[in-house]
Coordinates of C-alpha atoms in Angstrom, one line a residue:
X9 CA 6.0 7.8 -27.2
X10 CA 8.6 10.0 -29.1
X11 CA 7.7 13.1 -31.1
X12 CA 6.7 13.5 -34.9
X13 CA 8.0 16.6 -35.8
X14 CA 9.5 16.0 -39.8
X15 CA 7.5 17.7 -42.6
X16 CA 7.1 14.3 -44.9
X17 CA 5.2 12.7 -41.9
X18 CA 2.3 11.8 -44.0
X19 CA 3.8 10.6 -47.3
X20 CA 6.6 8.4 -45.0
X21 CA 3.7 6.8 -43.1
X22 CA 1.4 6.2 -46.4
X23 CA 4.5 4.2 -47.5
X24 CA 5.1 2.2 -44.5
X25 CA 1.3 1.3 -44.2
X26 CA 1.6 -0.1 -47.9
X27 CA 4.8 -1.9 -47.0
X28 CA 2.7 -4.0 -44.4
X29 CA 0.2 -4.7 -46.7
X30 CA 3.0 -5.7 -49.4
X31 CA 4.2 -8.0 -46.7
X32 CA 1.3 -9.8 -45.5
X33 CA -0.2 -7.4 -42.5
X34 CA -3.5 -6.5 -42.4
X35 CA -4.7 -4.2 -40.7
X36 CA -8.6 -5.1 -40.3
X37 CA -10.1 -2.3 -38.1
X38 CA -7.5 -0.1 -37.2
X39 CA -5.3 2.6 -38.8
X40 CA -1.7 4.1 -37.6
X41 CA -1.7 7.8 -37.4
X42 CA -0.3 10.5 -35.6
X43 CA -1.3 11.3 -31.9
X44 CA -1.3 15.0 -31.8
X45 CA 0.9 18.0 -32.9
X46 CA 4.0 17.3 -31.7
X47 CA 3.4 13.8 -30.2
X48 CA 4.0 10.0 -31.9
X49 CA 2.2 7.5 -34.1
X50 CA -0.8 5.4 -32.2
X51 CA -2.7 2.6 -33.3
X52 CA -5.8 4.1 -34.1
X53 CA -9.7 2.1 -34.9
X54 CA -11.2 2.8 -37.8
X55 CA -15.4 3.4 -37.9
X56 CA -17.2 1.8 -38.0
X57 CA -15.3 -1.0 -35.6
X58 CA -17.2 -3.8 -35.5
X59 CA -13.8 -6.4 -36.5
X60 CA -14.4 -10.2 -36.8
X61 CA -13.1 -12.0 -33.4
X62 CA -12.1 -8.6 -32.3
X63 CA -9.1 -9.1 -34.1
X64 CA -8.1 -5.2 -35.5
X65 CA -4.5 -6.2 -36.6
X66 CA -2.3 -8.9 -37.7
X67 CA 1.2 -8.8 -38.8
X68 CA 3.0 -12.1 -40.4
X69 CA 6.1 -13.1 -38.0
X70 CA 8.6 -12.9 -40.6
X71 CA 8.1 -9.4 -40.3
X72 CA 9.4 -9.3 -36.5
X73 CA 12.8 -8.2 -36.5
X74 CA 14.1 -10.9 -34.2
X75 CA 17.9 -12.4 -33.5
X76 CA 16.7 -15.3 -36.0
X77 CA 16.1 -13.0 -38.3
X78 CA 19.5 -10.8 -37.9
X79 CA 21.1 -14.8 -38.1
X80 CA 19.0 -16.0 -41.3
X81 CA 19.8 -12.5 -43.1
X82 CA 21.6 -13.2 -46.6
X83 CA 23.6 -10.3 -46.4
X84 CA 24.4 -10.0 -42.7
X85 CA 23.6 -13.4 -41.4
X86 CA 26.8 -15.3 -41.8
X87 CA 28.9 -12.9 -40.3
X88 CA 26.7 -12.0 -37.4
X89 CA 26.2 -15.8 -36.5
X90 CA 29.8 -16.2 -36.6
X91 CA 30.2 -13.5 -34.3
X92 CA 27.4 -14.5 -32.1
X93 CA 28.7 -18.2 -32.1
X94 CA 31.7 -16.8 -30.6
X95 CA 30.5 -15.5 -27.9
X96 CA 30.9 -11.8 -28.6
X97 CA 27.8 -10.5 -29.3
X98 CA 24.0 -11.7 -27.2
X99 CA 20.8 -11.3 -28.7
X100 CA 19.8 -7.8 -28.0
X101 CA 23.3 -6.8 -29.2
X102 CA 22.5 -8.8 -32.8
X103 CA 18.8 -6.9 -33.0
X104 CA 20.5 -3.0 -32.3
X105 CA 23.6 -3.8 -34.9
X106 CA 21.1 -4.9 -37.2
X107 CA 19.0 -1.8 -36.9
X108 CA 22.4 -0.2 -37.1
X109 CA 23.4 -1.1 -40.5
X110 CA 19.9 -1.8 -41.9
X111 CA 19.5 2.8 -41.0
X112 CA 22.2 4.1 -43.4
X113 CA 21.4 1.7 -46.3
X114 CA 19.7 3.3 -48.9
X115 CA 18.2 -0.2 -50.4
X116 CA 17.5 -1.4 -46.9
X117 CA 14.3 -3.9 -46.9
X118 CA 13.3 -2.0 -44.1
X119 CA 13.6 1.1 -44.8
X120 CA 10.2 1.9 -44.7
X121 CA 9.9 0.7 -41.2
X122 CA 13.1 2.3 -39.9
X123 CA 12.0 5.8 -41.8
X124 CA 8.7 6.2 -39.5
X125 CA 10.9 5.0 -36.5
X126 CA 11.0 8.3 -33.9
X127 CA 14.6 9.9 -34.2
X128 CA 14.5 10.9 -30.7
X129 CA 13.4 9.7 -27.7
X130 CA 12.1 11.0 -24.2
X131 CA 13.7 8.9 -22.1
X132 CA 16.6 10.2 -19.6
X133 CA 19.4 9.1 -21.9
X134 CA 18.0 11.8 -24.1
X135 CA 17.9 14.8 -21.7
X136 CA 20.0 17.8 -21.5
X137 CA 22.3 18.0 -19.0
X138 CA 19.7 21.0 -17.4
X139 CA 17.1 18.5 -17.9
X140 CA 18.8 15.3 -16.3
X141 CA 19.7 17.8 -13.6
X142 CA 16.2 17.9 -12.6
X143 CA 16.5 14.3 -11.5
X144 CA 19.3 14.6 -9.3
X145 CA 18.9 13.1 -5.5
X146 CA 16.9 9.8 -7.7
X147 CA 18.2 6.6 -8.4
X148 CA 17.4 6.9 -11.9
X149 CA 19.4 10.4 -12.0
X150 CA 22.8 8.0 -11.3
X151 CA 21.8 5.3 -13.5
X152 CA 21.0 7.2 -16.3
X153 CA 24.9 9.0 -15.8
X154 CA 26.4 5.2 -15.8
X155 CA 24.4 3.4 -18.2
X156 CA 25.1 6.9 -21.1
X157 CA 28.9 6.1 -19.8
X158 CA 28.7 2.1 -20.4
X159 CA 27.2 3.4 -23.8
X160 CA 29.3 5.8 -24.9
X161 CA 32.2 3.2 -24.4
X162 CA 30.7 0.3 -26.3
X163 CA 30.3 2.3 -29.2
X164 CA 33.5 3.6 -29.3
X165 CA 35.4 0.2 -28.3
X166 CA 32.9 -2.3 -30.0
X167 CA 30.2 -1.0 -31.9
X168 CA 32.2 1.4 -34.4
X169 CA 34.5 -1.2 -35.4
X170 CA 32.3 -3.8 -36.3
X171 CA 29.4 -1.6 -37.7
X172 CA 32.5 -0.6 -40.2
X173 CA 33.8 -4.4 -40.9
X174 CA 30.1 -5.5 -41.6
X175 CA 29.5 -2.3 -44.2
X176 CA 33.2 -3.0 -45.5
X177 CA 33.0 -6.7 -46.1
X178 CA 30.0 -6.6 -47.7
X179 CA 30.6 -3.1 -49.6
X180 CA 27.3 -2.1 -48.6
X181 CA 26.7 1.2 -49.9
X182 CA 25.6 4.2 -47.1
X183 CA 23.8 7.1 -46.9
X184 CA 26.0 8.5 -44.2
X185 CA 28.7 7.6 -41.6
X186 CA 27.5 5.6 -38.1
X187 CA 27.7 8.0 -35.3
X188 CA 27.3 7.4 -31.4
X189 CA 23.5 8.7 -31.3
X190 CA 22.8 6.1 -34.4
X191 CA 23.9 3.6 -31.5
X192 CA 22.0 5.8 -29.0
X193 CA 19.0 5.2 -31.5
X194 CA 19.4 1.6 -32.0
X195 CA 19.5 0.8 -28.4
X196 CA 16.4 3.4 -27.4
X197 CA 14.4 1.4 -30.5
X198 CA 14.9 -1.8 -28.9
X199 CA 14.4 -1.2 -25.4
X200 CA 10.9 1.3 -26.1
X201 CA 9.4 -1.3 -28.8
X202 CA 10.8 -4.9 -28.1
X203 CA 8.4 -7.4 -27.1
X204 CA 8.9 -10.5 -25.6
X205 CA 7.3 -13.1 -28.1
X206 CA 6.2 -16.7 -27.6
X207 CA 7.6 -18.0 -31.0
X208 CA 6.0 -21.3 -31.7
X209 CA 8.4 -23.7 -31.9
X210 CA 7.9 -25.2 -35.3
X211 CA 8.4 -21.8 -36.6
X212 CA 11.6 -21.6 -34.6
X213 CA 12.7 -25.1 -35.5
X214 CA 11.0 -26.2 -39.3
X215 CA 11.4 -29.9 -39.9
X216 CA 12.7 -30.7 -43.0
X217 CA 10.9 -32.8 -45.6
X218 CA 12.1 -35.8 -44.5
X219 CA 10.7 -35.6 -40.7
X220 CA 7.7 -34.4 -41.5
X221 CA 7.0 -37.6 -44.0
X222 CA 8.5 -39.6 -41.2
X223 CA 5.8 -37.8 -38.8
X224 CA 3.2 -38.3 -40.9
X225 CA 3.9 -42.1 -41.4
X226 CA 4.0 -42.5 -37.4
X227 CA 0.7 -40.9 -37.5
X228 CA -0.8 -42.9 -39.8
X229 CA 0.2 -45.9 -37.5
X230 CA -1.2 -44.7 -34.7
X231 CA -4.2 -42.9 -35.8
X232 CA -6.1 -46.4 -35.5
X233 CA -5.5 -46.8 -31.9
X234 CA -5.4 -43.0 -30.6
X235 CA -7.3 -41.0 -32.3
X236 CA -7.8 -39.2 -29.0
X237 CA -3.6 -38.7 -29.1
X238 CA -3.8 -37.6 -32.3
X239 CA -6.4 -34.6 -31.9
X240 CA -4.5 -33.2 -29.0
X241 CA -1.5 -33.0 -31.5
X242 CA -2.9 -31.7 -34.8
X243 CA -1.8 -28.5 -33.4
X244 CA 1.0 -27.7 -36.2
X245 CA 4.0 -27.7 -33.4
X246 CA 6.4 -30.4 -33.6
X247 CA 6.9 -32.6 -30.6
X248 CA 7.8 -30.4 -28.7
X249 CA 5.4 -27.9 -28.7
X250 CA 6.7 -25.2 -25.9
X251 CA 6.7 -21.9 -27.4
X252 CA 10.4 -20.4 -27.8
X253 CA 10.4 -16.6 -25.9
X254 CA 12.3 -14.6 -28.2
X255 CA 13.0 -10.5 -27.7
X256 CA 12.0 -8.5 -30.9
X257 CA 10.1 -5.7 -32.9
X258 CA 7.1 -6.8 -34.5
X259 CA 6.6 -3.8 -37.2
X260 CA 2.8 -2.5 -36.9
X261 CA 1.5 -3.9 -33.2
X262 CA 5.0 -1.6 -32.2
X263 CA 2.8 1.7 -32.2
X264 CA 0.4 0.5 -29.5
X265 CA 0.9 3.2 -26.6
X266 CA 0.5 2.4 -23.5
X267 CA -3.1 2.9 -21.4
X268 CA -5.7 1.0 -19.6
X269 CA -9.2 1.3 -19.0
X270 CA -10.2 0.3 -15.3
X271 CA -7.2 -0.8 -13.2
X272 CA -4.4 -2.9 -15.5
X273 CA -7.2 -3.4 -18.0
X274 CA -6.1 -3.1 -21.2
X275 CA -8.5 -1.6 -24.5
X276 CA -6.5 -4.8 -26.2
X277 CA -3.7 -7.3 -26.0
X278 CA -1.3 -9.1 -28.5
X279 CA -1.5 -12.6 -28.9
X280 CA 0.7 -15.1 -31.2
X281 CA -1.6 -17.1 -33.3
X282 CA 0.8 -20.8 -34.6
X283 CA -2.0 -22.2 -36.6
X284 CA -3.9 -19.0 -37.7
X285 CA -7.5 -20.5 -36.3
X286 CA -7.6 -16.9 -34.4
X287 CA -6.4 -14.4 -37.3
X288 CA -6.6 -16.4 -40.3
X289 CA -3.2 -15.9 -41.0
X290 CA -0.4 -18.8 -39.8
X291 CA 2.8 -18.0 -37.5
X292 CA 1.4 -14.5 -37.0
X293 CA 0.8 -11.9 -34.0
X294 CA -2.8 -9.9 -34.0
X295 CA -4.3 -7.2 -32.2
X296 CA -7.4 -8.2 -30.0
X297 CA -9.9 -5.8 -28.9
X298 CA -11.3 -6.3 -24.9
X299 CA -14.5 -8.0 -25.3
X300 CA -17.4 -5.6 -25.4
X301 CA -15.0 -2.3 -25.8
X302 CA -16.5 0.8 -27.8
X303 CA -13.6 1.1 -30.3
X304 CA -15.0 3.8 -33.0
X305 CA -12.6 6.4 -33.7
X306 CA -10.5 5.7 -30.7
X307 CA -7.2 5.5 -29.9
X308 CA -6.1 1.0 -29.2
X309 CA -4.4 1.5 -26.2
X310 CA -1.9 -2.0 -24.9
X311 CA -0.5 -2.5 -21.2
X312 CA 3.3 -2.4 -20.8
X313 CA 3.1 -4.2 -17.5
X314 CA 2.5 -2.5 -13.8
X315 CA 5.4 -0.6 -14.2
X316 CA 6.6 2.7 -11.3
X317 CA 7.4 5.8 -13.2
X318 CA 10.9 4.8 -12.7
X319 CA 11.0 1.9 -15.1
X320 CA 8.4 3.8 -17.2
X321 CA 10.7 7.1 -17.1
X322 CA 13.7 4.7 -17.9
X323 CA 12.7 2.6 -20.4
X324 CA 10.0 4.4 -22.4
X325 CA 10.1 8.1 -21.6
X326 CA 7.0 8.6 -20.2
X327 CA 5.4 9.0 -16.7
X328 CA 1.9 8.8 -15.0
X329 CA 0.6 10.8 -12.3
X330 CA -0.3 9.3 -9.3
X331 CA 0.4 6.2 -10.5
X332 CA -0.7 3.8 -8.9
X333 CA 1.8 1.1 -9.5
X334 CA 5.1 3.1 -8.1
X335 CA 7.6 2.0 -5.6
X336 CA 10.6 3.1 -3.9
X337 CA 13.8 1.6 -4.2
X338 CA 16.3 1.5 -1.0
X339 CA 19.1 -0.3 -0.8
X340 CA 22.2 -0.4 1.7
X341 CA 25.0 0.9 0.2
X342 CA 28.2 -1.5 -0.5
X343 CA 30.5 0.5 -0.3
X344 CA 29.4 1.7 3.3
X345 CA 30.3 -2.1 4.8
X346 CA 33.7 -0.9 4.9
X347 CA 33.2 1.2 8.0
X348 CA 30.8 -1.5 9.7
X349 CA 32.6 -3.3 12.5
X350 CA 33.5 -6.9 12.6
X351 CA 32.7 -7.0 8.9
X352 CA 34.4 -10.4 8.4
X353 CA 32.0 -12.5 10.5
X354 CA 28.8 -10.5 9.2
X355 CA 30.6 -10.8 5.7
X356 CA 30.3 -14.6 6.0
X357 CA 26.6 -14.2 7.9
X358 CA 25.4 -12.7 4.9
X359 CA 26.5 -15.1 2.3
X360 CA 24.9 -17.8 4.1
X361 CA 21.7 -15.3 3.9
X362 CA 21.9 -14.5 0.3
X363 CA 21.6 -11.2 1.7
X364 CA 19.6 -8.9 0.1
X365 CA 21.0 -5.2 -0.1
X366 CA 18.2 -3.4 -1.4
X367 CA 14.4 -3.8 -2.0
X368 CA 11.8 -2.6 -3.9
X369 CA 8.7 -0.7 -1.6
X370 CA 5.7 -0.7 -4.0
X371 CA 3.3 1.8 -3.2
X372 CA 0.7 -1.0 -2.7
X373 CA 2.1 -2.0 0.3
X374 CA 1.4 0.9 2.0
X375 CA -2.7 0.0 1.8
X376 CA -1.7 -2.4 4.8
X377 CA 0.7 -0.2 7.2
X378 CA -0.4 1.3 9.8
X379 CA -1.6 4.4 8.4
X380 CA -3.3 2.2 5.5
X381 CA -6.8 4.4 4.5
X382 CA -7.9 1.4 3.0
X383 CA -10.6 -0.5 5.1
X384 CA -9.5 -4.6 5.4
X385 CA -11.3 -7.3 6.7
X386 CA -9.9 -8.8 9.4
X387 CA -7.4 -12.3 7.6
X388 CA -7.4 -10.5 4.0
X389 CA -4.3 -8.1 3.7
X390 CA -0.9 -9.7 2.6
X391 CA 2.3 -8.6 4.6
X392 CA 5.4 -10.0 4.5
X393 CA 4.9 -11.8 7.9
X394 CA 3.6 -14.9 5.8
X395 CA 7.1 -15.3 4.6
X396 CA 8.6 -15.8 7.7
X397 CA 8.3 -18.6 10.0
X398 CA 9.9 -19.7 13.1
X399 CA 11.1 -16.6 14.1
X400 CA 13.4 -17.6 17.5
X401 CA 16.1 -20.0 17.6
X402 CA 14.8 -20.9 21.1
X403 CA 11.0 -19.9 21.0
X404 CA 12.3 -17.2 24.1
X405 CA 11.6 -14.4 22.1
X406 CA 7.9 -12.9 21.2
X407 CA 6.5 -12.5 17.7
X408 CA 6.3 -9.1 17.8
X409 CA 2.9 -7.8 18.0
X410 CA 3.2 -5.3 14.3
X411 CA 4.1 -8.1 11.9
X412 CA 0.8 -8.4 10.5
X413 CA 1.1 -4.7 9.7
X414 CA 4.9 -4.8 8.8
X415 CA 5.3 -3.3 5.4
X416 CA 9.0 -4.2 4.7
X417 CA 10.3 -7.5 3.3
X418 CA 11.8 -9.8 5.8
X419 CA 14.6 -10.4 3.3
X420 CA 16.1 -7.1 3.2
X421 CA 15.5 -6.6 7.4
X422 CA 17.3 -9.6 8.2
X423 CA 20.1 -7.9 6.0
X424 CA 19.5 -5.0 8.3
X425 CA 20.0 -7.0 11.7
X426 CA 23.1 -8.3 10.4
X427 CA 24.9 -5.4 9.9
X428 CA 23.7 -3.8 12.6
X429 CA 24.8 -6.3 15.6
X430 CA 26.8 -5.2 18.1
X431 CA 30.2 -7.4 18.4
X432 CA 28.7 -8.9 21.9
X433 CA 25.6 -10.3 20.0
X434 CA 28.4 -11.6 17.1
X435 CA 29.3 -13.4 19.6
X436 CA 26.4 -14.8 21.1
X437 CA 25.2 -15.4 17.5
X438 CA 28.3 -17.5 17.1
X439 CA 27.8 -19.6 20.5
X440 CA 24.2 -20.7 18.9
X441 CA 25.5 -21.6 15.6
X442 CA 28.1 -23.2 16.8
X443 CA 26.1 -26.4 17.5
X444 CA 25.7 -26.8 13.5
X445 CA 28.2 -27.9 11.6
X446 CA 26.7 -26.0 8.3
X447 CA 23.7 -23.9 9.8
X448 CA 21.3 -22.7 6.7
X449 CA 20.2 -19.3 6.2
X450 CA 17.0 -19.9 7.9
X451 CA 19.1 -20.7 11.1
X452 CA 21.0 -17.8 11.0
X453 CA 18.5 -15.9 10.6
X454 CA 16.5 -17.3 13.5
X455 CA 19.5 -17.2 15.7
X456 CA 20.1 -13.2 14.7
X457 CA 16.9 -12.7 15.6
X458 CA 16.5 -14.2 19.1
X459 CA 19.4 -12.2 19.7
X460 CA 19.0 -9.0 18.3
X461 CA 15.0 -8.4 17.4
X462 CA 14.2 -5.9 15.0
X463 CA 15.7 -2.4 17.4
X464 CA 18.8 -2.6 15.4
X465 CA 17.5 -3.0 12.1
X466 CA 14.8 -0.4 12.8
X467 CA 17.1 2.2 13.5
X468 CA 19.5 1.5 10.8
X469 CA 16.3 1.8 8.2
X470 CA 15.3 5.1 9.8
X471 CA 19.1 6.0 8.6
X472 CA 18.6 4.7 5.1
X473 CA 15.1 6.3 4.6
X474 CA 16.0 10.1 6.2
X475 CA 19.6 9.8 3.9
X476 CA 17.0 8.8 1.2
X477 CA 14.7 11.9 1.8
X478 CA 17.4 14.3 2.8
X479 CA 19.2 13.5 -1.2
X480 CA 16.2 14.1 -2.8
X481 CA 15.3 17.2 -1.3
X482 CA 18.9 18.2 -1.4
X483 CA 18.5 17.5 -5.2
X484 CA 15.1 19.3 -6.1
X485 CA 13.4 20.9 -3.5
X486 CA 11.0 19.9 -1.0
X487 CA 7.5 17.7 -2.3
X488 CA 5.6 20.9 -1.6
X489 CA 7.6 23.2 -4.2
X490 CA 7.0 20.2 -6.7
X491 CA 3.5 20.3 -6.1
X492 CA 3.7 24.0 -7.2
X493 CA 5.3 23.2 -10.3
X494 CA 3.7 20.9 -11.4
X495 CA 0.3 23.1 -10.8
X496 CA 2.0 25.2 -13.1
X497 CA 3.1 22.9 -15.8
X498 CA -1.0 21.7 -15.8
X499 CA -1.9 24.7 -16.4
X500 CA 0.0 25.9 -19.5
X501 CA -1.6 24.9 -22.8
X502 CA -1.3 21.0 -24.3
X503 CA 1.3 22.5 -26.8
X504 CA 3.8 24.3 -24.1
X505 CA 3.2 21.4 -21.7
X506 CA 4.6 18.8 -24.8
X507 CA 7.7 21.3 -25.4
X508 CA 8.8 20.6 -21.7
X509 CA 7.5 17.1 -21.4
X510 CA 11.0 16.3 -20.0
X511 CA 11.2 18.6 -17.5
X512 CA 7.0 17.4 -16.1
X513 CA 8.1 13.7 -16.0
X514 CA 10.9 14.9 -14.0
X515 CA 9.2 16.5 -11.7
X516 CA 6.2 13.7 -11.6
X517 CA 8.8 11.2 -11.1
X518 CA 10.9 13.2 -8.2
X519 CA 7.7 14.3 -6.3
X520 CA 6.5 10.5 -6.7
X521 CA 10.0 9.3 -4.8
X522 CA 9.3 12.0 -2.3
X523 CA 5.7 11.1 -1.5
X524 CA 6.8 7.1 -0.9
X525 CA 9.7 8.4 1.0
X526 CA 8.1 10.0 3.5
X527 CA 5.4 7.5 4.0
X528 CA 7.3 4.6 4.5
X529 CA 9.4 6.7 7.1
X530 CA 6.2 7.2 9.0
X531 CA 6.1 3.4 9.1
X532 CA 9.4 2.7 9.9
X533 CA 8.9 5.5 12.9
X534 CA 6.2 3.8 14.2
X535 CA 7.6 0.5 14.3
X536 CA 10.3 1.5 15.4
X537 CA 8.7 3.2 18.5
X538 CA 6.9 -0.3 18.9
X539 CA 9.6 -2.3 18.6
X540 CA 11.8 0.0 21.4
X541 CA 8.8 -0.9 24.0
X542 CA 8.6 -4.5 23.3
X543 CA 11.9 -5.0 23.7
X544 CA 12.4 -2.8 26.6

């Protein structure tokens, strides 16, 4: 959620309320207002909330701002779709130069929309230098350097240029010049509000006159002999029914904030409604209230997904404490495979693999480690040891006795025991697999295994994990001292705590990588110990 801070707030959101109406939305028991001082636009009920169906909002798909709609625009369409059919431009990229050129046009059709749009955003692209600092030792404090880099050269070797031709050719008139944070905007817009919509195919594809009289001919044919047939189809989708997924902004169910009520429950979810049986209102998307919710006066949270506070830092600018959907990413380094030995013949072992080089830990998983606080029955917890089967090339070596409790994906180990042979087991690995003429990955990986076990791997995780641990403490401090601050940060009042919101996700996020961190290496340490007896 990004800040409202401009002084015309109120008569800029009174005008984009009555655009919706103007264009078909109705907004049946909700209202969009203001969060706080300081804070964004919510979707907010009205009282009393008693909506028919549950349905508190529904907005007409024409509105969505969608690739079609960048392609069937009369002023930008034709040159945009000869762009896109070229091959230089992809969907996304259509959606953000639309939102582009639509910004500086004084007679823009949605203007409204794009004036109550937040101007800044909280996400890491946004931060300070002293703030993005605070996130060094993460992976999201490298990807957010690389991905403002990638930006900052697509809008000088791309989107300038064609942001000028399209305001040029058409002698569009402008309120201003395009600068790099307009693109900075554009792209934070689409990537904090886009939704991915089930467009019902008739609305993606109309029939012309002609096929629908032909339809309706070969359904009056048939209608004596299968009426049955016919029900099932008098759906108002053309033969083929499958919905279209399409990436846009759908003005009005877009200020929905995130939040759940118990677990990923949701106060509501958006649906798309072809036929308008649901919200009255044809090829629409509406706003539907959890059954039995007490709405009155209260903000209409959605669910953006189970998302870590990595993606939710990255993406939307906002984190959760203890969240209970976070996860660690590790991965093995590329660039480190230069300085492995024999790294032609486990070059060629891992393509056969598809090897994985990193993996995502979610925090879940930790529930059935060894040090899991969570009490299981004895059959009900999911490892990864259901994913692997026939283990030994020969049925020599053991199943070893912690795979039920093994908390790392089998993918990303077998990557491990790869790399981590010794050239003597290369070799053995080689003898075994010399018998096929084109051994699959499965076969590798058994043979790797009957030679090697898991000691190799084990100790090579240990290496990732405490390199893992060592950068972000290295980077921030120890998970203590973020404890501290963050005690602090709680404490100060709701209007101090919003002024440094960047700085408390931050340190959320950092202490959050930490925590996981040093968990998993308690698992790895004790399997590792394991392992080194049962193969000793």
């Amino acid at each position: 959620m990004a800040t409202v801070s401009e002084p015309d707030t109120a008569s800029k959101l009174q005008v984009f309320l009555q655009w919706l109406q103007a264009n078909g939305a109705d907004l049946r028991g909700c209202t969009i207002r203001p969060c706080g001082p300081d804070k964004g636009y919510g979707v907010f009920s009205t009282s009393p909330c008693n909506p028919e169906n549950g349905v508190v909002m529904v907005v007409p798909l024409d509105l969505a701002i969608t690739p079609m709609r960048v392609l069937q625009d009369p002023i930008l369409g034709p040159t945009c779709r000869a762009m896109f059919e070229q091959g230089g431009v992809d969907d996304r990229f259509l959606v953000m130069l639309f939102l582009l050129v639509e910004s500086v046009r004084p007679d823009s059709l949605w203007k409204p929309y794009l004036d109550i749009l937040p101007k800044k955003f909280n996400s890491p692209l946004w931060f300070t230098d002293n703030e993005l600092s605070e996130l060094k030792g993460t992976t999201l404090y490298r990807a957010s350097i690389l991905q403002r880099k990638s930006l900052e050269d697509l809008y000088d070797k791309k989107v300038k240029g064609l942001v000028e031709e399209l305001l040029q050719s058409h002698q569009l008139e402008r309120t201003r010049d395009i600068q790099y944070e307009d693109f900075l905007w554009a792209n934070s817009v689409f990537w904090t509000r886009a939704l991915n919509i089930p467009m019902p195919h008739s609305y993606v594809f109309p029939k012309s006159e002609e096929e629908h009289d032909t339809e309706a001919s070969q359904h009056e044919k048939n209608s004596d002999h299968e009426d049955s047939d016919c029900m099932e189809c008098n759906c108002g989708e053309s033969g083929n029914g499958e919905p279209v997924w399409v990436e846009g902004l759908v003005p009005g169910i877009d200020f929905c904030n995130h939040g759940t009520i118990t677990g990923s429950k949701a106060v509501a979810t958006w649906e798309v409604d072809s036929a308008g049986t649901a919200s009255g209102i044809p090829n629409s998307m509406y706003l539907l209230l959890a059954a039995n919710y007490d709405c009155s006066d209260k903000e209409i949270h959605i669910s953006y997904g189970n998302k870590g506070n990595e993606e939710l830092l990255y993406l939307y600018g906002f984190v959760i404490e203890e969240n209970p959907d976070d996860y660690l990413m590790v991965h093995y380094p590329v660039e480190a495979l230069e300085h492995v030995t024999s790294i032609d013949k486990k070059t060629k072992l891992l393509e056969i693999q598809s090897a994985e080089m990193r993996c995502l830990l979610p925090k879940t998983l930790l529930d059935i480690g060894f040090f899991s606080t969570c009490q299981k029955e004895n059959g009900t917890s999911t490892s990864y040891a259901s994913e692997t089967t026939n283990y030994s090339w020969s049925g020599e070596r053991k199943v070893p006795s912690y795979l039920n409790r093994l908390v790392f994906p089998e993918e990303f180990m077998a990557t491990l025991r790869t790399i981590s042979m010794k050239d003597f087991q290369i070799d053995q690995v080689s003898s075994m697999l010399g018998e096929v003429l084109e051994p699959s990955d499965k076969e590798v990986q058994a043979a790797i295994w009957e030679v090697c076990g898991d000691l190799g791997a084990f100790e090579l995780l240990m290496d990732l994990l405490s390199s893992k641990l060592t950068g972000l403490e290295e980077g921030s401090g120890t998970e203590e001292s973020d404890t501290e601050l963050l005690e602090k940060l709680n404490s100060e009042p709701e209007r101090e705590k919003e002024l440094r919101r960047n700085y408390w996700s931050s340190v959320v996020y950092r202490r959050g990588q930490k925590q996981l961190t040093k968990l998993f290496l308690r698992e790895a340490r004790h399997v590792l110990e394991l392992c080194a007896q049962e193969q000793n």
